[in-house]
Amino acid sequence: MAEEKESTSIPLSQGGGGEDPEDPAKSPPNSPSSTTRKACYVVLQSWVSKKFMTGCVVLFPVAVTFFITWWFIQFVDGFFSPIYARLGIDIFGILLYDAGLGFVTSLIFVFFVGVFVSSWMGATVFWLGEWFIKRMPFVKHIYSASKQISAAISPDQNTTAFKEVAIIRHPRVGEYAFGFITSSVVLQREDGDEELCSVYVPTNHLYIGDIFLVNSEEIIRPNLSIREGIEIIVSGGMTMPQLISPLERIPRQSDRIPLNRII
């Protein structure tokens, strides 16, 4: 009798406390078809995501370009079209403001402004207007900032807004940041003068950024023009060339002599 109780107690305890891993109702088998279906779903999802991101990368600059161009056309055409509508000028029976020639007129107007400002009289008038704007309390700051940005992309090579494209070590060791050298300053120290360069590093847009004073010897000067540097920053690095080589630094004649040599 003791042997029967002992033999019957063992299966009862096993059946009450444990779960049968071979029970098909509790643990359904992982069939090969379900595994293949799951792998195909992962591959398809990765492929669709990759192609979607590729389409976004291709269409984003196109959409931004067309949006800005369309906004500019609407703005300038809306400025000149009412003038043609008030005058009622028509050519071959077609009203000018219906033909959308306000935009063409604005382009011609901008061109002649450039021609006029390039002359001596235009430069004088422009200087007088600039002198008046710089005397206005709030407008002068907006004008100065916008002029620095426009001077950076100006075809005139004599501009002093952005001097060189610079690569500095920022924000941590092993990381680099693109910037523009805007000016230089000499830091007077007891052990000698140290030449520092003011490097403007854009953070969000081209006109918003931080200014860093970096030792001129620690700045990497790549073989990139100012326009190429602006294109790299505006495009988010998509126009970055695959190979960048630093330029050889030309020693400046204006380098100061250390103070310990003067004393």
Short mmCIF file of C-alpha atoms in Angstrom, two decimals:
data_model
loop_
_atom_site.label_atom_id
_atom_site.label_comp_id
_atom_site.label_asym_id
_atom_site.label_seq_id
_atom_site.Cartn_x
_atom_site.Cartn_y
_atom_site.Cartn_z
CA MET A 1 0.00 0.00 0.00
CA ALA A 2 2.84 2.39 0.73
CA GLU A 3 4.36 1.65 -2.63
CA GLU A 4 1.05 2.36 -4.41
CA LYS A 5 0.63 5.73 -2.62
CA GLU A 6 4.17 6.65 -3.44
CA SER A 7 3.74 5.68 -7.08
CA THR A 8 0.49 7.61 -7.42
CA SER A 9 1.75 10.72 -5.65
CA ILE A 10 4.56 11.32 -8.11
CA PRO A 11 2.46 11.76 -11.30
CA LEU A 12 -0.11 13.88 -9.42
CA SER A 13 2.53 16.35 -8.29
CA GLN A 14 4.02 16.46 -11.78
CA GLY A 15 0.68 17.00 -13.43
CA GLY A 16 -0.46 19.70 -11.01
CA GLY A 17 2.70 21.83 -10.79
CA GLY A 18 4.39 21.59 -14.24
CA GLU A 19 3.42 22.39 -17.83
CA ASP A 20 3.91 19.98 -20.68
CA PRO A 21 6.10 21.64 -23.31
CA GLU A 22 4.96 19.11 -25.90
CA ASP A 23 1.29 20.07 -25.53
CA PRO A 24 0.25 21.54 -28.94
CA ALA A 25 -2.51 23.63 -27.36
CA LYS A 26 -0.10 25.48 -25.04
CA SER A 27 3.01 25.77 -27.23
CA PRO A 28 2.22 25.68 -30.97
CA PRO A 29 5.11 24.54 -33.14
CA ASN A 30 7.14 27.17 -35.03
CA SER A 31 6.55 25.98 -38.58
CA PRO A 32 9.01 26.75 -41.42
CA SER A 33 6.30 28.62 -43.33
CA SER A 34 5.74 31.13 -40.50
CA THR A 35 9.50 31.73 -40.17
CA THR A 36 9.84 32.36 -43.91
CA ARG A 37 6.84 34.67 -43.85
CA LYS A 38 8.33 36.69 -40.99
CA ALA A 39 11.72 36.98 -42.72
CA CYS A 40 10.08 38.14 -45.96
CA TYR A 41 8.11 40.74 -44.01
CA VAL A 42 11.28 42.11 -42.40
CA VAL A 43 13.09 42.29 -45.75
CA LEU A 44 10.11 43.97 -47.42
CA GLN A 45 9.77 46.50 -44.60
CA SER A 46 13.48 47.37 -44.79
CA TRP A 47 13.31 47.71 -48.58
CA VAL A 48 10.23 49.96 -48.47
CA SER A 49 11.76 52.17 -45.75
CA LYS A 50 15.02 52.52 -47.67
CA LYS A 51 13.29 53.42 -50.93
CA PHE A 52 11.00 55.87 -49.14
CA MET A 53 13.94 57.66 -47.54
CA THR A 54 15.71 57.73 -50.91
CA GLY A 55 12.66 59.38 -52.43
CA CYS A 56 12.55 61.94 -49.61
CA VAL A 57 16.23 62.77 -50.08
CA VAL A 58 15.71 63.28 -53.83
CA LEU A 59 12.45 65.22 -53.63
CA PHE A 60 13.26 67.42 -50.62
CA PRO A 61 15.71 69.81 -52.34
CA VAL A 62 13.50 69.85 -55.45
CA ALA A 63 10.42 70.69 -53.38
CA VAL A 64 12.24 73.41 -51.44
CA THR A 65 13.60 74.92 -54.66
CA PHE A 66 10.20 74.97 -56.36
CA PHE A 67 8.49 76.31 -53.24
CA ILE A 68 10.92 79.21 -52.83
CA THR A 69 10.87 79.94 -56.57
CA TRP A 70 7.07 79.90 -56.69
CA TRP A 71 6.84 82.14 -53.63
CA PHE A 72 9.28 84.61 -55.20
CA ILE A 73 7.34 84.62 -58.48
CA GLN A 74 4.05 85.24 -56.68
CA PHE A 75 5.59 88.01 -54.58
CA VAL A 76 7.23 90.01 -57.35
CA ASP A 77 4.44 89.39 -59.84
CA GLY A 78 1.93 90.62 -57.29
CA PHE A 79 4.02 93.78 -56.90
CA PHE A 80 4.28 94.74 -60.58
CA SER A 81 1.03 93.31 -61.95
CA PRO A 82 -1.21 95.97 -60.30
CA ILE A 83 0.90 98.65 -61.98
CA TYR A 84 0.22 97.14 -65.41
CA ALA A 85 -3.44 96.68 -64.50
CA ARG A 86 -3.73 100.35 -63.52
CA LEU A 87 -1.99 101.52 -66.68
CA GLY A 88 -3.93 99.10 -68.89
CA ILE A 89 -0.96 98.43 -71.15
CA ASP A 90 -1.49 95.63 -73.65
CA ILE A 91 0.61 94.11 -76.40
CA PHE A 92 -1.12 92.29 -79.29
CA GLY A 93 -4.35 92.39 -77.32
CA ILE A 94 -2.85 90.62 -74.29
CA LEU A 95 -2.76 92.53 -71.04
CA LEU A 96 0.66 92.48 -69.42
CA TYR A 97 -0.64 91.69 -65.96
CA ASP A 98 -2.54 88.71 -67.40
CA ALA A 99 0.58 87.42 -69.12
CA GLY A 100 2.51 87.28 -65.83
CA LEU A 101 5.18 89.67 -67.07
CA GLY A 102 5.43 91.28 -63.67
CA PHE A 103 7.98 88.62 -62.78
CA VAL A 104 9.97 89.31 -65.95
CA THR A 105 9.88 93.01 -65.15
CA SER A 106 11.20 92.35 -61.66
CA LEU A 107 14.13 90.38 -63.07
CA ILE A 108 14.95 93.20 -65.46
CA PHE A 109 14.61 95.68 -62.60
CA VAL A 110 17.05 93.72 -60.41
CA PHE A 111 19.50 93.50 -63.31
CA PHE A 112 19.47 97.25 -63.93
CA VAL A 113 19.86 97.91 -60.21
CA GLY A 114 23.04 95.84 -60.31
CA VAL A 115 24.28 97.77 -63.33
CA PHE A 116 23.43 101.10 -61.72
CA VAL A 117 25.11 100.29 -58.40
CA SER A 118 28.26 99.19 -60.24
CA SER A 119 28.67 102.70 -61.64
CA TRP A 120 30.14 105.67 -59.78
CA MET A 121 26.82 107.49 -59.45
CA GLY A 122 25.00 104.36 -58.32
CA ALA A 123 27.67 103.61 -55.73
CA THR A 124 27.32 107.15 -54.37
CA VAL A 125 23.54 106.89 -54.12
CA PHE A 126 23.87 103.47 -52.50
CA TRP A 127 26.37 104.82 -49.99
CA LEU A 128 24.03 107.66 -49.02
CA GLY A 129 21.12 105.25 -48.58
CA GLU A 130 23.27 102.91 -46.52
CA TRP A 131 24.45 105.81 -44.36
CA PHE A 132 20.83 106.75 -43.66
CA ILE A 133 19.82 103.16 -42.82
CA LYS A 134 22.73 102.74 -40.40
CA ARG A 135 21.47 105.74 -38.44
CA MET A 136 18.13 104.06 -37.73
CA PRO A 137 18.05 102.45 -34.25
CA PHE A 138 16.57 99.01 -34.94
CA VAL A 139 16.83 98.63 -38.69
CA LYS A 140 20.61 99.02 -38.73
CA HIS A 141 21.16 95.69 -36.93
CA ILE A 142 18.94 93.78 -39.36
CA TYR A 143 20.59 95.47 -42.32
CA SER A 144 24.11 94.76 -41.07
CA ALA A 145 23.39 91.06 -40.50
CA SER A 146 21.72 90.60 -43.88
CA LYS A 147 24.50 92.50 -45.62
CA GLN A 148 27.16 90.23 -44.13
CA ILE A 149 25.33 87.17 -45.44
CA SER A 150 24.80 88.65 -48.90
CA ALA A 151 28.42 89.77 -49.03
CA ALA A 152 29.53 86.21 -48.32
CA ILE A 153 27.90 84.93 -51.52
CA SER A 154 28.67 88.04 -53.56
CA PRO A 155 30.57 87.52 -56.84
CA ASP A 156 32.92 90.29 -55.76
CA GLN A 157 36.08 88.58 -54.55
CA ASN A 158 37.06 91.60 -52.45
CA THR A 159 34.41 90.87 -49.86
CA THR A 160 35.59 90.51 -46.27
CA ALA A 161 32.55 88.74 -44.80
CA PHE A 162 33.80 85.15 -44.91
CA LYS A 163 37.52 84.90 -45.53
CA GLU A 164 38.12 81.15 -45.58
CA VAL A 165 36.37 77.86 -44.98
CA ALA A 166 37.61 76.29 -41.75
CA ILE A 167 37.37 72.92 -40.04
CA ILE A 168 37.80 72.97 -36.27
CA ARG A 169 37.77 70.26 -33.61
CA HIS A 170 34.34 70.69 -32.03
CA PRO A 171 32.54 69.80 -29.79
CA ARG A 172 34.58 66.81 -28.60
CA VAL A 173 37.90 65.22 -29.42
CA GLY A 174 37.63 63.29 -32.67
CA GLU A 175 34.70 65.38 -33.96
CA TYR A 176 34.96 68.26 -36.40
CA ALA A 177 32.73 71.16 -37.42
CA PHE A 178 32.52 73.29 -40.54
CA GLY A 179 32.84 77.03 -40.18
CA PHE A 180 34.06 80.25 -41.74
CA ILE A 181 36.96 82.44 -40.69
CA THR A 182 35.60 85.96 -40.30
CA SER A 183 38.44 87.82 -38.59
CA SER A 184 41.60 87.40 -36.55
CA VAL A 185 42.65 88.72 -33.17
CA VAL A 186 45.88 88.67 -31.16
CA LEU A 187 45.65 87.58 -27.54
CA GLN A 188 48.37 89.21 -25.47
CA ARG A 189 49.80 86.88 -22.83
CA GLU A 190 52.79 87.00 -20.54
CA ASP A 191 54.61 84.26 -22.43
CA GLY A 192 53.94 85.82 -25.83
CA ASP A 193 51.21 86.81 -28.22
CA GLU A 194 48.83 84.16 -29.52
CA GLU A 195 47.04 84.61 -32.82
CA LEU A 196 43.40 83.56 -32.68
CA CYS A 197 40.92 83.33 -35.52
CA SER A 198 37.25 84.09 -35.15
CA VAL A 199 35.47 81.07 -36.63
CA TYR A 200 31.74 81.31 -37.28
CA VAL A 201 30.06 77.88 -37.04
CA PRO A 202 26.41 77.86 -38.21
CA THR A 203 24.09 75.82 -36.00
CA ASN A 204 20.61 75.96 -37.56
CA HIS A 205 20.64 78.27 -40.56
CA LEU A 206 23.45 80.17 -42.21
CA TYR A 207 22.61 83.33 -40.26
CA ILE A 208 22.38 81.59 -36.86
CA GLY A 209 25.49 80.14 -35.27
CA ASP A 210 28.23 80.33 -32.68
CA ILE A 211 31.55 82.14 -32.68
CA PHE A 212 34.70 80.36 -31.53
CA LEU A 213 38.16 81.79 -30.99
CA VAL A 214 40.55 79.10 -32.17
CA ASN A 215 44.32 79.11 -32.42
CA SER A 216 45.30 79.68 -36.02
CA GLU A 217 47.67 76.71 -35.94
CA GLU A 218 44.85 74.34 -34.97
CA ILE A 219 42.53 75.32 -37.82
CA ILE A 220 42.29 73.01 -40.81
CA ARG A 221 41.88 75.02 -44.02
CA PRO A 222 40.38 72.76 -46.70
CA ASN A 223 40.62 73.33 -50.44
CA LEU A 224 37.06 74.67 -50.61
CA SER A 225 35.78 78.05 -51.72
CA ILE A 226 33.33 80.14 -49.72
CA ARG A 227 30.45 79.18 -52.00
CA GLU A 228 31.25 75.50 -51.71
CA GLY A 229 31.30 75.82 -47.92
CA ILE A 230 27.92 77.57 -47.94
CA GLU A 231 26.45 74.87 -50.18
CA ILE A 232 27.70 72.16 -47.83
CA ILE A 233 26.11 73.82 -44.79
CA VAL A 234 22.81 74.74 -46.48
CA SER A 235 22.43 71.25 -47.97
CA GLY A 236 23.10 69.58 -44.64
CA GLY A 237 26.34 68.05 -45.86
CA MET A 238 24.85 66.32 -48.92
CA THR A 239 27.15 68.24 -51.28
CA MET A 240 30.24 67.27 -49.31
CA PRO A 241 33.06 66.15 -51.63
CA GLN A 242 34.41 62.67 -51.05
CA LEU A 243 37.98 63.92 -50.74
CA ILE A 244 39.11 67.04 -48.84
CA SER A 245 42.74 68.05 -48.67
CA PRO A 246 44.03 70.87 -46.46
CA LEU A 247 45.78 73.85 -47.96
CA GLU A 248 49.27 74.82 -46.94
CA ARG A 249 49.13 77.73 -44.53
CA ILE A 250 50.97 80.77 -45.85
CA PRO A 251 52.80 82.62 -43.07
CA ARG A 252 51.48 86.12 -42.57
CA GLN A 253 53.72 89.14 -42.47
CA SER A 254 51.55 90.72 -39.79
CA ASP A 255 52.39 88.09 -37.18
CA ARG A 256 53.44 89.85 -34.02
CA ILE A 257 56.63 89.22 -32.12
CA PRO A 258 56.18 87.65 -28.67
CA LEU A 259 56.29 90.05 -25.77
CA ASN A 260 59.22 88.27 -24.12
CA ARG A 261 61.34 89.09 -27.16
CA ILE A 262 60.40 92.75 -27.06
CA ILE A 263 61.15 93.26 -23.36
#
